[in-house]
PDB file of C-alpha atoms in Angstrom:
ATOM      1  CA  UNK M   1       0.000   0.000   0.000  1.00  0.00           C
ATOM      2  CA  UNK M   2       2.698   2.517   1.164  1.00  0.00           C
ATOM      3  CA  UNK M   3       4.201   1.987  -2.546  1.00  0.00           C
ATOM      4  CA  UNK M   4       1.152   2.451  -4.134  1.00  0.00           C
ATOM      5  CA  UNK M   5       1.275   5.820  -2.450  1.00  0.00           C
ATOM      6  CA  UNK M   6       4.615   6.830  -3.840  1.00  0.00           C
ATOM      7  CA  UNK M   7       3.952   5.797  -6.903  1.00  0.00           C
ATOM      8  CA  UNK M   8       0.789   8.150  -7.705  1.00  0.00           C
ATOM      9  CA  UNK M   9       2.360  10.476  -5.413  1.00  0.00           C
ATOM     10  CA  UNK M  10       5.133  10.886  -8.126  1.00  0.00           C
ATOM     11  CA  UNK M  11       2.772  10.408 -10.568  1.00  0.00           C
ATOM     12  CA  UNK M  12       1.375  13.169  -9.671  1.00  0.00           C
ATOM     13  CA  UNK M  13       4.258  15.234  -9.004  1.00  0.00           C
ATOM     14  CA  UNK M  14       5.063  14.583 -12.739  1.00  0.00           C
ATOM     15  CA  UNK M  15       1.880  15.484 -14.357  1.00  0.00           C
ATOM     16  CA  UNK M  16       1.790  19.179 -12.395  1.00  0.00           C
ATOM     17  CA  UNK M  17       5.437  19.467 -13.301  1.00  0.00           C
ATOM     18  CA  UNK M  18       4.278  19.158 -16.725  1.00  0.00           C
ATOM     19  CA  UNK M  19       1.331  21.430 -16.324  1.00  0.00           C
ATOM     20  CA  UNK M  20       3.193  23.982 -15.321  1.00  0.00           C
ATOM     21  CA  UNK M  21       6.147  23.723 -18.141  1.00  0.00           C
ATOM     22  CA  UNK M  22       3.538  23.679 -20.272  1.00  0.00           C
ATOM     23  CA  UNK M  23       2.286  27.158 -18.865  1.00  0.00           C
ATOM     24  CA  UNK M  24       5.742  28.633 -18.390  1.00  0.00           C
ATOM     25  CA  UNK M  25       7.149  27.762 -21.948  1.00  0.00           C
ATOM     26  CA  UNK M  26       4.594  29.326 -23.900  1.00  0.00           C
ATOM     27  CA  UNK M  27       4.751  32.209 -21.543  1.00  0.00           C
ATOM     28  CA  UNK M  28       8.562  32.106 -21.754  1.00  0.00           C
ATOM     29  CA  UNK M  29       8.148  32.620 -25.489  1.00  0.00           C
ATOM     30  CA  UNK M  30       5.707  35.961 -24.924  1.00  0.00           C
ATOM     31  CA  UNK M  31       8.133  37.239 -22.012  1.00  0.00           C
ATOM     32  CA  UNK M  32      10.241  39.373 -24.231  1.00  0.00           C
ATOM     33  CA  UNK M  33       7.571  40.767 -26.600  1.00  0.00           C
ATOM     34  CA  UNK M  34       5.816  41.611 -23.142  1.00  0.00           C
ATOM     35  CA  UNK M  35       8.665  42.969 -22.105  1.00  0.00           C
ATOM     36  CA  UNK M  36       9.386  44.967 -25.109  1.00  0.00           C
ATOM     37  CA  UNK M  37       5.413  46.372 -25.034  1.00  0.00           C
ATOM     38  CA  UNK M  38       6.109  47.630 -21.401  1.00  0.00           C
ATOM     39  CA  UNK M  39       8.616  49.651 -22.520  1.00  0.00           C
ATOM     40  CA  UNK M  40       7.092  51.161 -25.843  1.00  0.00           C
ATOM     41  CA  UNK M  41       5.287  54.550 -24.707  1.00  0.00           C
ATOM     42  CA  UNK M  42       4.986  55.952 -27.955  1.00  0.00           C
ATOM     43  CA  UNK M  43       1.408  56.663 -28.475  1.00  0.00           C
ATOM     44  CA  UNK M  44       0.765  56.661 -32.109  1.00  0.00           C
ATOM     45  CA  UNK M  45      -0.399  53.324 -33.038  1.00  0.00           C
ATOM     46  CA  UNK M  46      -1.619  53.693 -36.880  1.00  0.00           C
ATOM     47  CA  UNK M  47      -5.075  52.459 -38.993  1.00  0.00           C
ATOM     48  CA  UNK M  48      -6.660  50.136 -37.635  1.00  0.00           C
ATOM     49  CA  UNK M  49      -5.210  50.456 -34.054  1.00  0.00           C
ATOM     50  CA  UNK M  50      -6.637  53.411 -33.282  1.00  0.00           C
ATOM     51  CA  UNK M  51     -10.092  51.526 -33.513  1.00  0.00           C
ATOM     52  CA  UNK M  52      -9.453  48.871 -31.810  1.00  0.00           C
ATOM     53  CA  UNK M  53     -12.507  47.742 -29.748  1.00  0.00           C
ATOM     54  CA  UNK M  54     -11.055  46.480 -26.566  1.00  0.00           C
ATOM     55  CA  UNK M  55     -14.273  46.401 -25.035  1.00  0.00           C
ATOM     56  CA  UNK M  56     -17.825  46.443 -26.255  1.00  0.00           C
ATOM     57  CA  UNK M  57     -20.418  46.023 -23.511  1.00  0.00           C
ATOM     58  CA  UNK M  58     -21.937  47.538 -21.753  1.00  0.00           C
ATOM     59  CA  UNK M  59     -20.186  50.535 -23.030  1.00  0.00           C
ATOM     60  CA  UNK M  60     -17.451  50.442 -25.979  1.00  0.00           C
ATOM     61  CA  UNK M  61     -13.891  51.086 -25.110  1.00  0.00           C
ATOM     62  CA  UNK M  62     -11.666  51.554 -27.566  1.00  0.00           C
ATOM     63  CA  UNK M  63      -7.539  51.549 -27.820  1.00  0.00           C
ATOM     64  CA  UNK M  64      -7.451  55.117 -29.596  1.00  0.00           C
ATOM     65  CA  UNK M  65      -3.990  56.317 -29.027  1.00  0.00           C
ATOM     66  CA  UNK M  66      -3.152  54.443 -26.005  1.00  0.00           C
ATOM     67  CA  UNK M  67       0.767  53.203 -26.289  1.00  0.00           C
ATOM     68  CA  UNK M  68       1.524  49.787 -25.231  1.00  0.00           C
ATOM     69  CA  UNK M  69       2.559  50.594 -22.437  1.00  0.00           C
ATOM     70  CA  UNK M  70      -0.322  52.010 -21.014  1.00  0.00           C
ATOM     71  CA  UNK M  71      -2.539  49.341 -22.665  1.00  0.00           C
ATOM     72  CA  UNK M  72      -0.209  46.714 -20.510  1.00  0.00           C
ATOM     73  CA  UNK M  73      -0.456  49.032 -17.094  1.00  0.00           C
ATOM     74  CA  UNK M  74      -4.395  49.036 -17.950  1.00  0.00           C
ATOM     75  CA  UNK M  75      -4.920  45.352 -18.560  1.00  0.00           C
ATOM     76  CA  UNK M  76      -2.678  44.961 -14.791  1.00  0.00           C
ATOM     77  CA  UNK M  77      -5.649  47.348 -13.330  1.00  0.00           C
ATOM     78  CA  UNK M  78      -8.467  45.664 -14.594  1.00  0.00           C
ATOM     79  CA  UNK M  79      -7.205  42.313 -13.909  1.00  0.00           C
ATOM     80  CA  UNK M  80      -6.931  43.462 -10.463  1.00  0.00           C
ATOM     81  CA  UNK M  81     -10.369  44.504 -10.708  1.00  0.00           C
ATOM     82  CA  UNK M  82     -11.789  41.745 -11.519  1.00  0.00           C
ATOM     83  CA  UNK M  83     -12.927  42.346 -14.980  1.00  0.00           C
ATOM     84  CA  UNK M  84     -10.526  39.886 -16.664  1.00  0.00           C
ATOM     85  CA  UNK M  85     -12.388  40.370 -20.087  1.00  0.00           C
ATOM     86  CA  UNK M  86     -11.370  44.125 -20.525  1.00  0.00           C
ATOM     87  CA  UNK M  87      -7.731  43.055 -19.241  1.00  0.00           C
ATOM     88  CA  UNK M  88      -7.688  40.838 -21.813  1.00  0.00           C
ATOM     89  CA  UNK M  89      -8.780  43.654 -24.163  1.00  0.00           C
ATOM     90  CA  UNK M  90      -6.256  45.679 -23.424  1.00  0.00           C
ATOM     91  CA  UNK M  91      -3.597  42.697 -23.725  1.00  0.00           C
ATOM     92  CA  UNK M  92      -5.141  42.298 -27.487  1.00  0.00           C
ATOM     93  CA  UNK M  93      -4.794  46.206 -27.847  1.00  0.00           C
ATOM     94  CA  UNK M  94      -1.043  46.087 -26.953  1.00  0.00           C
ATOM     95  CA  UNK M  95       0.176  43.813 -29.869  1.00  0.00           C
ATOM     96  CA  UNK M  96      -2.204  45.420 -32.299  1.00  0.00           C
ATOM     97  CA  UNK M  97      -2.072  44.591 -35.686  1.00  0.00           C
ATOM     98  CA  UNK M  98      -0.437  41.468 -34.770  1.00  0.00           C
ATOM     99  CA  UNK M  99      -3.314  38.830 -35.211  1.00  0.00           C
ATOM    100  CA  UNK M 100      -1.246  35.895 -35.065  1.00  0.00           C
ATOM    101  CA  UNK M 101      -0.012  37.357 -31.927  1.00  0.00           C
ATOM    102  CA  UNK M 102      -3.083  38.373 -30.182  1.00  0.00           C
ATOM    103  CA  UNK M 103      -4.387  34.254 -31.136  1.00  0.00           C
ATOM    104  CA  UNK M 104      -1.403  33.166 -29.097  1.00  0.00           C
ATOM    105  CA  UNK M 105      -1.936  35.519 -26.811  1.00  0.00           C
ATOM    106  CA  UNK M 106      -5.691  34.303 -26.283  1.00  0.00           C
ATOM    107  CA  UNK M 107      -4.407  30.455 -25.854  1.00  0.00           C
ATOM    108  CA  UNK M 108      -2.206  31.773 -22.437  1.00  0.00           C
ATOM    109  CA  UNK M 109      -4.434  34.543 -21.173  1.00  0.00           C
ATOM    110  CA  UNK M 110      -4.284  33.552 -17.563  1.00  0.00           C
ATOM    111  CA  UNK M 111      -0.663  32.652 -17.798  1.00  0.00           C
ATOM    112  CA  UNK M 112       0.291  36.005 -19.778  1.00  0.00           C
ATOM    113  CA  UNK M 113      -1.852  38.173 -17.385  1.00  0.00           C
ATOM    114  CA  UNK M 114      -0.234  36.428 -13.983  1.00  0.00           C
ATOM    115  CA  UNK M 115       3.236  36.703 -15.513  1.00  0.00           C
ATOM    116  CA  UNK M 116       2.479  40.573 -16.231  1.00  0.00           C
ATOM    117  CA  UNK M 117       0.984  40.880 -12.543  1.00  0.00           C
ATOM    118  CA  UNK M 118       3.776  39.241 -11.415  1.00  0.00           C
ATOM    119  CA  UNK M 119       6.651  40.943 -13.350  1.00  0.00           C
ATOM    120  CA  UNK M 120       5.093  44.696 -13.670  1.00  0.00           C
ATOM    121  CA  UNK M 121       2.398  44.905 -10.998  1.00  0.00           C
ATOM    122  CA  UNK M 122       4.346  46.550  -8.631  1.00  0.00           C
ATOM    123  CA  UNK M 123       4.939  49.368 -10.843  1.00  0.00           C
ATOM    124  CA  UNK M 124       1.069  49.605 -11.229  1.00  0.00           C
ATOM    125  CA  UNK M 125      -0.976  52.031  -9.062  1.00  0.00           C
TER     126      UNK M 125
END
């Protein structure tokens, strides 16, 4: 009995090791365009950008001329908040026009917003 006990112990052990590589790697692979966003402050995103609907109900918010940045330091706030579907907005806003991106992005959401938590909420009023 006490081996059985080991055994799916480290069973176990294995599969949430896995789990969590399998978070962390595709996070990993974000962590520098994240961390390249945080630092971009220029707002003038171009075309399509500007109307990017990072919310729609029950009002519409859109990116306008939010930099990444600020889109990043707004998803952190509403995350915070609560309202994980605007954070994830605001993510999407950030890598605007990137759709392949913003796909991936989708995929990790909880990963990508704990990371940015994590890494940038202090910084975060």
């Amino acid at each position: 009995m006490t081996g059985g006990r080991k055994t799916g112990r480290a069973l176990v052990g294995s599969l949430l090791a896995l789990l969590i590589l399998s978070y962390a790697g595709p996070v990993h692979a974000l962590s520098g365009t994240l961390d390249a966003l945080w630092q971009d402050r220029n707002p003038v995103p171009r075309g399509e950008c500007l109307h990017f609907l990072v919310k729609a109900w029950p009002y519409k918010v859109y990116r306008g001329r939010t930099s990444p940045h600020d889109c990043l330091v707004k998803a952190i706030r509403d995350y915070r908040n609560g309202d994980h579907e605007e954070a994830m907005g605001w993510l999407q806003a950030a890598f605007c026009p990137d759709r392949e991106a913003q796909q991936n992005l989708v995929k990790q959401a909880p990963a990508v917003l704990d990371y940015l938590l994590t890494t940038y909420g202090s910084e975060v009023g």
